[in-house]
Coordinates of C-alpha atoms in Angstrom, one line a residue:
X207 CA -45.4 -3.7 -33.5
X208 CA -43.0 -3.7 -30.5
X209 CA -41.0 -0.8 -32.0
X210 CA -44.2 1.1 -32.7
X211 CA -45.5 0.5 -29.2
X212 CA -42.3 1.9 -27.6
X213 CA -42.3 4.9 -29.9
X214 CA -45.8 5.7 -28.7
X215 CA -44.9 5.6 -25.0
X216 CA -44.5 9.0 -23.3
X217 CA -41.1 10.1 -21.9
X218 CA -42.4 9.6 -18.4
X219 CA -43.4 6.0 -19.0
X220 CA -40.1 5.2 -20.7
X221 CA -38.2 6.6 -17.8
X222 CA -40.2 4.5 -15.4
X223 CA -39.1 1.5 -17.4
X224 CA -35.5 2.5 -17.5
X225 CA -35.1 3.0 -13.7
X226 CA -36.4 -0.5 -13.1
X227 CA -33.5 -2.1 -15.1
X228 CA -31.3 -4.4 -13.0
X229 CA -28.4 -2.0 -12.9
X230 CA -27.1 1.2 -14.3
X231 CA -25.0 -0.8 -16.8
X232 CA -28.2 -1.8 -18.7
X233 CA -29.5 1.8 -18.6
X234 CA -26.2 3.1 -20.1
X235 CA -26.4 0.5 -22.9
X236 CA -29.9 1.7 -23.8
X237 CA -28.4 5.1 -24.7
X238 CA -27.2 3.6 -28.0
X239 CA -30.6 2.5 -29.1
X240 CA -31.7 5.8 -30.5
X241 CA -31.3 9.6 -30.0
X242 CA -34.5 9.8 -28.0
X243 CA -33.4 7.2 -25.5
X244 CA -30.0 8.8 -25.3
X245 CA -31.5 12.2 -24.5
X246 CA -33.9 10.7 -21.9
X247 CA -31.2 8.7 -20.0
X248 CA -28.8 11.6 -20.1
X249 CA -31.4 14.1 -18.7
X250 CA -31.4 15.5 -15.2
X251 CA -35.0 14.3 -14.9
X252 CA -34.0 10.7 -15.4
X253 CA -31.1 11.1 -12.9
X254 CA -33.4 12.6 -10.2
X255 CA -36.1 10.1 -10.7
X256 CA -33.7 7.1 -10.7
X257 CA -32.0 8.3 -7.5
X258 CA -35.3 8.7 -5.7
X259 CA -36.7 5.4 -6.9
X260 CA -33.6 3.3 -6.1
X261 CA -32.8 4.9 -2.8
X262 CA -35.1 2.4 -1.0
X263 CA -34.5 -0.4 -3.5
X264 CA -30.8 -0.3 -2.8
X265 CA -31.4 -1.2 0.8
X266 CA -33.1 -4.5 -0.1
X267 CA -30.5 -5.8 -2.5
X268 CA -26.8 -6.8 -2.3
X269 CA -25.1 -4.2 -4.4
X270 CA -21.4 -4.7 -5.1
X271 CA -19.1 -3.7 -2.3
X272 CA -15.3 -3.1 -2.4
X273 CA -12.5 -1.8 -0.3
X274 CA -10.0 0.9 -1.4
X275 CA -6.6 0.8 0.3
X276 CA -3.5 2.9 0.0
X277 CA -0.2 1.3 0.9
X278 CA 1.7 4.1 2.5
X279 CA 5.1 2.5 1.9
X280 CA 4.7 2.9 -1.8
X281 CA 2.9 6.2 -1.7
X282 CA 5.8 8.4 -2.7
X283 CA 6.7 6.1 -5.5
X284 CA 3.2 6.2 -6.9
X285 CA 3.0 9.9 -6.7
X286 CA 6.3 10.3 -8.5
X287 CA 4.8 8.2 -11.3
X288 CA 2.0 10.8 -11.7
X289 CA -0.7 8.4 -10.5
X290 CA -2.3 7.5 -7.3
X291 CA -3.0 3.7 -7.2
X292 CA -5.4 2.4 -4.7
X293 CA -6.1 -1.3 -4.3
X294 CA -9.7 -2.5 -4.8
X295 CA -10.7 -5.8 -3.0
X296 CA -14.2 -7.2 -3.8
X297 CA -16.0 -9.2 -1.2
X298 CA -18.3 -10.9 -3.7
X299 CA -15.6 -11.9 -6.2
X300 CA -12.7 -12.3 -3.9
X301 CA -10.4 -10.5 -6.3
X302 CA -8.0 -7.6 -6.0
X303 CA -6.9 -5.1 -8.6
X304 CA -5.5 -1.6 -8.8
X305 CA -7.6 1.5 -9.5
X306 CA -5.6 4.4 -10.8
X307 CA -6.6 7.9 -9.7
X308 CA -4.0 9.5 -11.9
X309 CA -6.7 11.8 -13.5
X310 CA -6.5 13.8 -10.3
X311 CA -2.9 14.7 -11.2
X312 CA -3.6 16.1 -14.6
X313 CA -1.8 19.4 -14.9
X314 CA -0.5 19.2 -11.4
X315 CA 3.1 19.9 -10.3
X316 CA 5.5 16.9 -10.0
X317 CA 5.4 17.0 -6.2
X318 CA 1.7 17.2 -5.8
X319 CA 0.7 14.7 -3.1
X320 CA -2.9 13.6 -2.6
X321 CA -4.1 11.4 0.3
X322 CA -7.1 9.2 0.7
X323 CA -9.2 10.3 3.7
X324 CA -12.7 8.7 3.9
X325 CA -15.6 7.5 1.9
X326 CA -19.4 7.7 1.7
X327 CA -21.3 5.5 -0.6
X328 CA -19.5 5.4 -3.9
X329 CA -17.6 8.7 -3.3
X330 CA -14.2 9.2 -1.6
X331 CA -12.7 12.2 0.0
X332 CA -9.1 13.0 -0.8
X333 CA -6.9 15.8 0.6
X334 CA -3.7 17.6 -0.2
X335 CA -1.7 19.5 2.5
X336 CA 0.8 22.3 2.0
X337 CA 2.6 24.3 4.7
X338 CA -0.4 26.5 5.5
X339 CA -3.6 25.2 3.8
X340 CA -5.3 21.9 3.0
X341 CA -7.3 21.2 -0.2
X342 CA -10.1 18.6 -0.3
X343 CA -11.4 16.7 -3.3
X344 CA -14.6 14.7 -3.6
X345 CA -14.2 11.9 -6.2
X346 CA -16.3 9.3 -7.8
X347 CA -13.9 6.4 -8.6
X348 CA -16.3 4.8 -11.1
X349 CA -17.1 7.8 -13.2
X350 CA -13.8 9.7 -12.6
X351 CA -15.8 12.8 -11.8
X352 CA -14.4 15.1 -9.0
X353 CA -14.7 18.5 -7.5
X354 CA -12.4 20.6 -5.3
X355 CA -13.6 22.3 -2.2
X356 CA -12.4 25.7 -1.1
X357 CA -9.0 25.4 0.7
X358 CA -9.0 25.8 4.5
X359 CA -6.1 26.9 6.7
X360 CA -4.1 24.3 8.7
X361 CA -4.0 24.7 12.4
X362 CA -1.2 24.0 14.9
X363 CA -2.6 20.7 16.0
X364 CA -3.6 19.4 12.6
X365 CA -1.4 16.4 12.9
X366 CA -3.8 14.8 15.4
X367 CA -6.9 15.6 13.3
X368 CA -9.6 13.1 12.1
X369 CA -11.8 13.8 9.1
X370 CA -15.5 13.0 8.7
X371 CA -17.3 12.9 5.4
X372 CA -21.1 12.8 4.9
X373 CA -23.5 13.2 2.0
X374 CA -27.1 14.2 2.7
X375 CA -29.6 13.5 -0.2
X376 CA -32.1 16.4 -0.4
X377 CA -35.2 16.3 -2.6
X378 CA -36.5 19.7 -3.4
X379 CA -39.1 20.4 -6.1
X380 CA -38.8 16.8 -7.3
X381 CA -35.0 17.2 -7.8
X382 CA -32.5 15.0 -6.1
X383 CA -29.6 17.0 -4.8
X384 CA -26.7 16.2 -2.6
X385 CA -25.3 18.2 0.3
X386 CA -21.6 17.5 1.0
X387 CA -20.3 17.8 4.5
X388 CA -16.7 17.6 5.5
X389 CA -15.6 18.0 9.1
X390 CA -12.1 18.3 10.5
X391 CA -11.8 17.3 14.1
X392 CA -8.8 18.6 16.0
X393 CA -8.7 17.7 19.7
X394 CA -7.8 20.2 22.4
X395 CA -6.8 18.3 25.5
X396 CA -9.2 15.8 26.9
X397 CA -12.5 17.6 26.7
X398 CA -12.6 19.9 23.6
X399 CA -12.6 19.7 19.8
X400 CA -11.8 22.5 17.4
X401 CA -13.9 21.7 14.3
X402 CA -13.8 23.1 10.8
X403 CA -16.9 22.2 8.9
X404 CA -17.6 22.6 5.2
X405 CA -21.2 22.5 3.9
X406 CA -22.0 22.7 0.2
X407 CA -25.3 24.3 1.1
X408 CA -23.6 27.2 2.7
X409 CA -20.7 27.0 0.3
X410 CA -18.0 27.8 2.8
X411 CA -16.0 26.6 5.8
X412 CA -17.1 27.5 9.4
X413 CA -15.4 27.0 12.7
X414 CA -16.8 25.9 16.0
X415 CA -15.5 24.6 19.3
X416 CA -17.2 21.6 21.0
X417 CA -16.9 20.7 24.6
X418 CA -17.4 17.1 25.7
X419 CA -19.7 16.5 28.8
X420 CA -16.9 14.5 30.3
X421 CA -13.1 14.1 30.0
X422 CA -11.9 11.8 27.3
X423 CA -8.6 10.2 26.6
X424 CA -8.9 11.2 23.0
X425 CA -5.3 11.2 22.1
X426 CA -4.6 7.6 22.9
X427 CA -5.1 6.4 19.3
X428 CA -6.5 8.0 16.2
X429 CA -9.6 6.3 14.9
X430 CA -11.7 6.7 11.7
X431 CA -14.8 8.8 11.6
X432 CA -17.8 6.7 10.4
X433 CA -20.9 8.2 8.9
X434 CA -24.2 6.4 9.7
X435 CA -27.4 8.1 8.6
X436 CA -27.0 11.8 9.5
X437 CA -24.6 11.2 12.3
X438 CA -20.8 10.9 12.4
X439 CA -19.3 8.4 14.9
X440 CA -15.9 7.6 16.3
X441 CA -14.6 5.9 19.5
X442 CA -11.9 6.6 22.0
X443 CA -9.6 4.4 24.1
X444 CA -8.9 4.4 27.9
X445 CA -5.5 3.2 26.9
X446 CA -4.0 1.6 23.8
X447 CA -5.9 -1.7 24.1
X448 CA -9.0 -0.8 26.1
X449 CA -11.9 1.1 24.6
X450 CA -13.7 3.9 26.4
X451 CA -16.8 5.2 24.6
X452 CA -18.3 6.3 21.2
X453 CA -18.6 9.9 20.2
X454 CA -21.6 10.8 18.1
X455 CA -21.6 14.2 16.2
X456 CA -24.7 15.7 14.7
X457 CA -23.6 18.3 12.1
X458 CA -27.3 19.1 11.2
X459 CA -28.4 20.3 14.6
X460 CA -28.8 24.0 15.4
X461 CA -28.3 23.5 19.1
X462 CA -24.5 23.5 20.0
X463 CA -25.3 21.4 23.2
X464 CA -26.7 18.6 20.9
X465 CA -23.7 18.5 18.5
X466 CA -21.7 16.0 20.6
X467 CA -23.2 13.0 22.4
X468 CA -21.1 10.5 24.4
X469 CA -22.4 6.9 24.0
X470 CA -21.0 4.3 26.4
X471 CA -20.2 0.9 25.2
X472 CA -22.2 -2.0 26.8
X473 CA -20.8 -3.2 30.1
X474 CA -19.6 -6.5 28.6
X475 CA -17.4 -4.6 26.2
X476 CA -15.7 -2.3 28.7
X477 CA -12.4 -2.7 30.5
X478 CA -11.4 -5.6 28.3
X479 CA -8.0 -5.8 26.6
X480 CA -8.7 -6.2 22.9
X481 CA -6.5 -6.8 19.9
X482 CA -8.6 -4.7 17.5
X483 CA -11.8 -2.8 17.4
X484 CA -13.8 -1.4 14.4
X485 CA -16.8 0.8 13.9
X486 CA -18.8 0.3 10.7
X487 CA -22.2 0.4 9.1
X488 CA -24.4 -2.6 8.1
X489 CA -28.0 -2.4 7.1
X490 CA -28.1 1.3 7.9
X491 CA -27.1 0.7 11.6
X492 CA -23.9 1.3 13.4
X493 CA -21.9 -1.8 14.4
X494 CA -18.9 -2.3 16.6
X495 CA -16.6 -5.3 16.3
X496 CA -14.2 -6.3 19.1
X497 CA -11.5 -8.9 18.9
X498 CA -10.3 -10.4 22.2
X499 CA -7.6 -12.9 22.6
X500 CA -8.6 -15.9 24.7
X501 CA -6.2 -17.8 27.1
X502 CA -6.3 -20.7 24.5
X503 CA -4.6 -18.4 22.0
X504 CA -7.6 -18.1 19.8
X505 CA -9.7 -15.0 19.0
X506 CA -13.2 -14.3 20.2
X507 CA -15.2 -12.1 17.8
X508 CA -18.0 -9.9 19.4
X509 CA -20.2 -7.7 17.2
X510 CA -22.6 -5.1 18.8
X511 CA -25.2 -3.0 17.1
X512 CA -26.4 0.4 18.3
X513 CA -30.2 1.2 18.3
X514 CA -31.8 3.7 16.1
X515 CA -31.7 6.5 18.7
X516 CA -28.0 6.8 19.5
X517 CA -28.8 9.1 22.5
X518 CA -30.4 6.2 24.3
X519 CA -27.2 4.2 24.0
X520 CA -28.8 0.8 23.7
X521 CA -26.5 -1.9 22.2
X522 CA -27.5 -5.3 21.0
X523 CA -25.1 -8.2 20.9
X524 CA -25.6 -9.8 17.4
X525 CA -22.7 -12.1 17.4
X526 CA -20.1 -13.6 19.8
X527 CA -18.1 -16.6 19.0
X528 CA -14.6 -18.1 18.8
X529 CA -14.4 -19.0 15.0
X530 CA -13.9 -22.7 14.3
X531 CA -12.9 -22.2 10.7
X532 CA -9.2 -23.1 10.0
X533 CA -8.6 -19.6 8.5
X534 CA -8.8 -18.2 12.1
X535 CA -6.8 -21.0 13.8
X536 CA -3.6 -19.0 13.2
X537 CA -0.6 -19.4 15.5
X538 CA -0.7 -17.4 18.7
X539 CA 2.1 -15.1 17.5
X540 CA 0.1 -14.2 14.4
X541 CA -3.1 -13.3 16.1
X542 CA -1.8 -9.8 16.8
X543 CA -2.0 -9.2 13.0
X544 CA -5.7 -9.9 12.8
X545 CA -7.7 -6.7 12.1
X546 CA -11.2 -5.9 11.0
X547 CA -11.4 -4.3 7.5
X548 CA -15.1 -3.6 7.6
X549 CA -18.7 -4.9 7.5
X550 CA -20.7 -5.6 4.4
X551 CA -23.1 -2.7 4.2
X552 CA -26.1 -4.8 3.2
X553 CA -25.5 -8.4 4.1
X554 CA -25.7 -8.6 7.9
X555 CA -23.9 -12.0 8.0
X556 CA -20.6 -10.9 6.4
X557 CA -17.6 -9.2 8.0
X558 CA -14.1 -8.8 6.4
X559 CA -10.8 -9.4 8.2
X560 CA -7.1 -9.1 7.4
X561 CA -5.7 -12.3 8.8
X562 CA -2.0 -12.8 9.3
X563 CA -0.3 -10.3 7.0
X564 CA -1.6 -11.0 3.5
X565 CA -5.0 -12.7 3.6
X566 CA -8.3 -10.9 3.2
X567 CA -10.9 -13.2 4.8
X568 CA -14.7 -12.8 4.4
X569 CA -16.3 -14.5 7.4
X570 CA -20.0 -15.5 7.7
X571 CA -21.1 -15.0 11.4
X572 CA -24.2 -17.1 10.9
X573 CA -22.6 -20.2 9.4
X574 CA -19.2 -19.8 11.2
X575 CA -17.5 -20.3 7.8
X576 CA -15.1 -18.4 5.7
X577 CA -16.8 -17.4 2.5
X578 CA -13.5 -16.5 0.8
X579 CA -9.8 -16.0 1.6
X580 CA -7.8 -14.0 -0.9
X581 CA -4.0 -13.6 -0.9
X582 CA -3.4 -9.9 -1.1
X583 CA 0.3 -9.0 -1.4
X584 CA -0.1 -5.3 -1.0
X585 CA -0.9 -5.8 2.7
X586 CA 2.4 -7.7 3.3
X587 CA 4.4 -4.8 4.5
X588 CA 7.3 -4.9 7.0
X589 CA 7.2 -2.2 9.7
X590 CA 10.7 -0.6 10.1
X591 CA 10.1 -0.4 13.9
X592 CA 9.5 -4.1 14.6
X593 CA 10.3 -6.0 11.4
X594 CA 6.7 -7.3 11.5
X595 CA 3.7 -6.6 9.3
X596 CA 2.1 -3.3 10.3
X597 CA -1.6 -2.9 9.4
X598 CA -1.5 0.7 10.4
X599 CA 0.5 1.4 7.3
X600 CA -2.7 0.9 5.3
X601 CA -5.6 3.2 5.1
X602 CA -8.8 1.2 4.1
X603 CA -12.2 2.7 3.3
X604 CA -15.3 0.9 2.0
X605 CA -17.0 1.8 -1.3
X606 CA -20.6 0.8 -2.0
X607 CA -22.0 0.9 -5.5
X608 CA -25.5 2.4 -5.8
X609 CA -27.8 1.7 -8.8
X610 CA -26.7 4.9 -10.5
X611 CA -23.3 6.5 -9.7
X612 CA -23.7 9.5 -7.4
X613 CA -23.2 12.7 -9.5
X614 CA -20.4 15.1 -8.5
X615 CA -21.1 18.6 -9.5
X616 CA -19.2 21.9 -9.0
X617 CA -21.0 24.9 -7.6
X618 CA -19.8 28.3 -6.6
X619 CA -18.2 28.2 -3.2
X620 CA -16.4 30.7 -1.1
X621 CA -13.1 30.4 0.7
X622 CA -14.0 32.2 3.9
X623 CA -13.8 30.6 7.3
X624 CA -16.2 32.0 9.9

């Protein structure tokens, strides 16, 4: 009777059942039941419906969350071996493993070098530079799907560039589509940016020059570009250990004057020498973590959250404490090695640190306890300059897992740069 009942359900009702399964793993397993289920779950209609349904559902659940990291000291060796290994560290399981991206090198020359740039959701942005052009690739690590963007020319100041990566879900005619945005930020002095922007909707690279409303010491230290909602954020330093302000870029505006907005940090976070700072996203909001060394030799962790309207510049202090857990009571000499890896994208209580030179620590800001501490040998790297561990040798990006992997599809794009 059960089999007869399911056979009499319409395709639309079956799809409504499938998209409510706990995860995409169960949905994929259902493909093997019969040809009809295989056809339904493989269809674009199922993909579009599931993406629309689970977009809001994902915000209410704790989806798996990992970090991907490249150890630059071993980069050339891994490339020579025809594979790009990145380390995956899970907050939930406290485990580390290697993820091989060797499929990107299939059919490539032996000296083909690919770098990890940024991430958005479950997609990562990779790049490959030659003497005159740079190629970008958008990759889904889970499904091993990838696409190449049209190459764009390198500029004279490309060594100081930062890269932003953003995906905008667009629902048109009940179809879930994704618009990919890649922005290359190249500073010109203390007040201007030369920006190359690729939009999959336009299918080509465009160039624009943005002027800051005030002078910025933007060359003090290179920082990552963080995507939150439809805005890209980064921050600048007054000097190497004192933050200045947050820069917010709106790539969707048609008004050049609205493209860049300077957001000041709260007064309590300014003009303070800090060991480390980090921008990240948690619960769909931008967060800023600041680590300050106290006279006692212990760290004080401050976490600020930016309001929904970034132009108002309203920050809320969500956490400030000197951790009492023994994992953070490291010797004074070792505190310089503590850095923030990132925030959990859904759980507002969890933040991840690299403590010492080889421990990934997940800290709960509400309970003041360490949830997990994992020995991760790939972070234990000696800097040739100081014979001490150097966190800057690692490029770490977060990967969030949605209910259904984000599809990566090739379209017809042009190579022009306007």
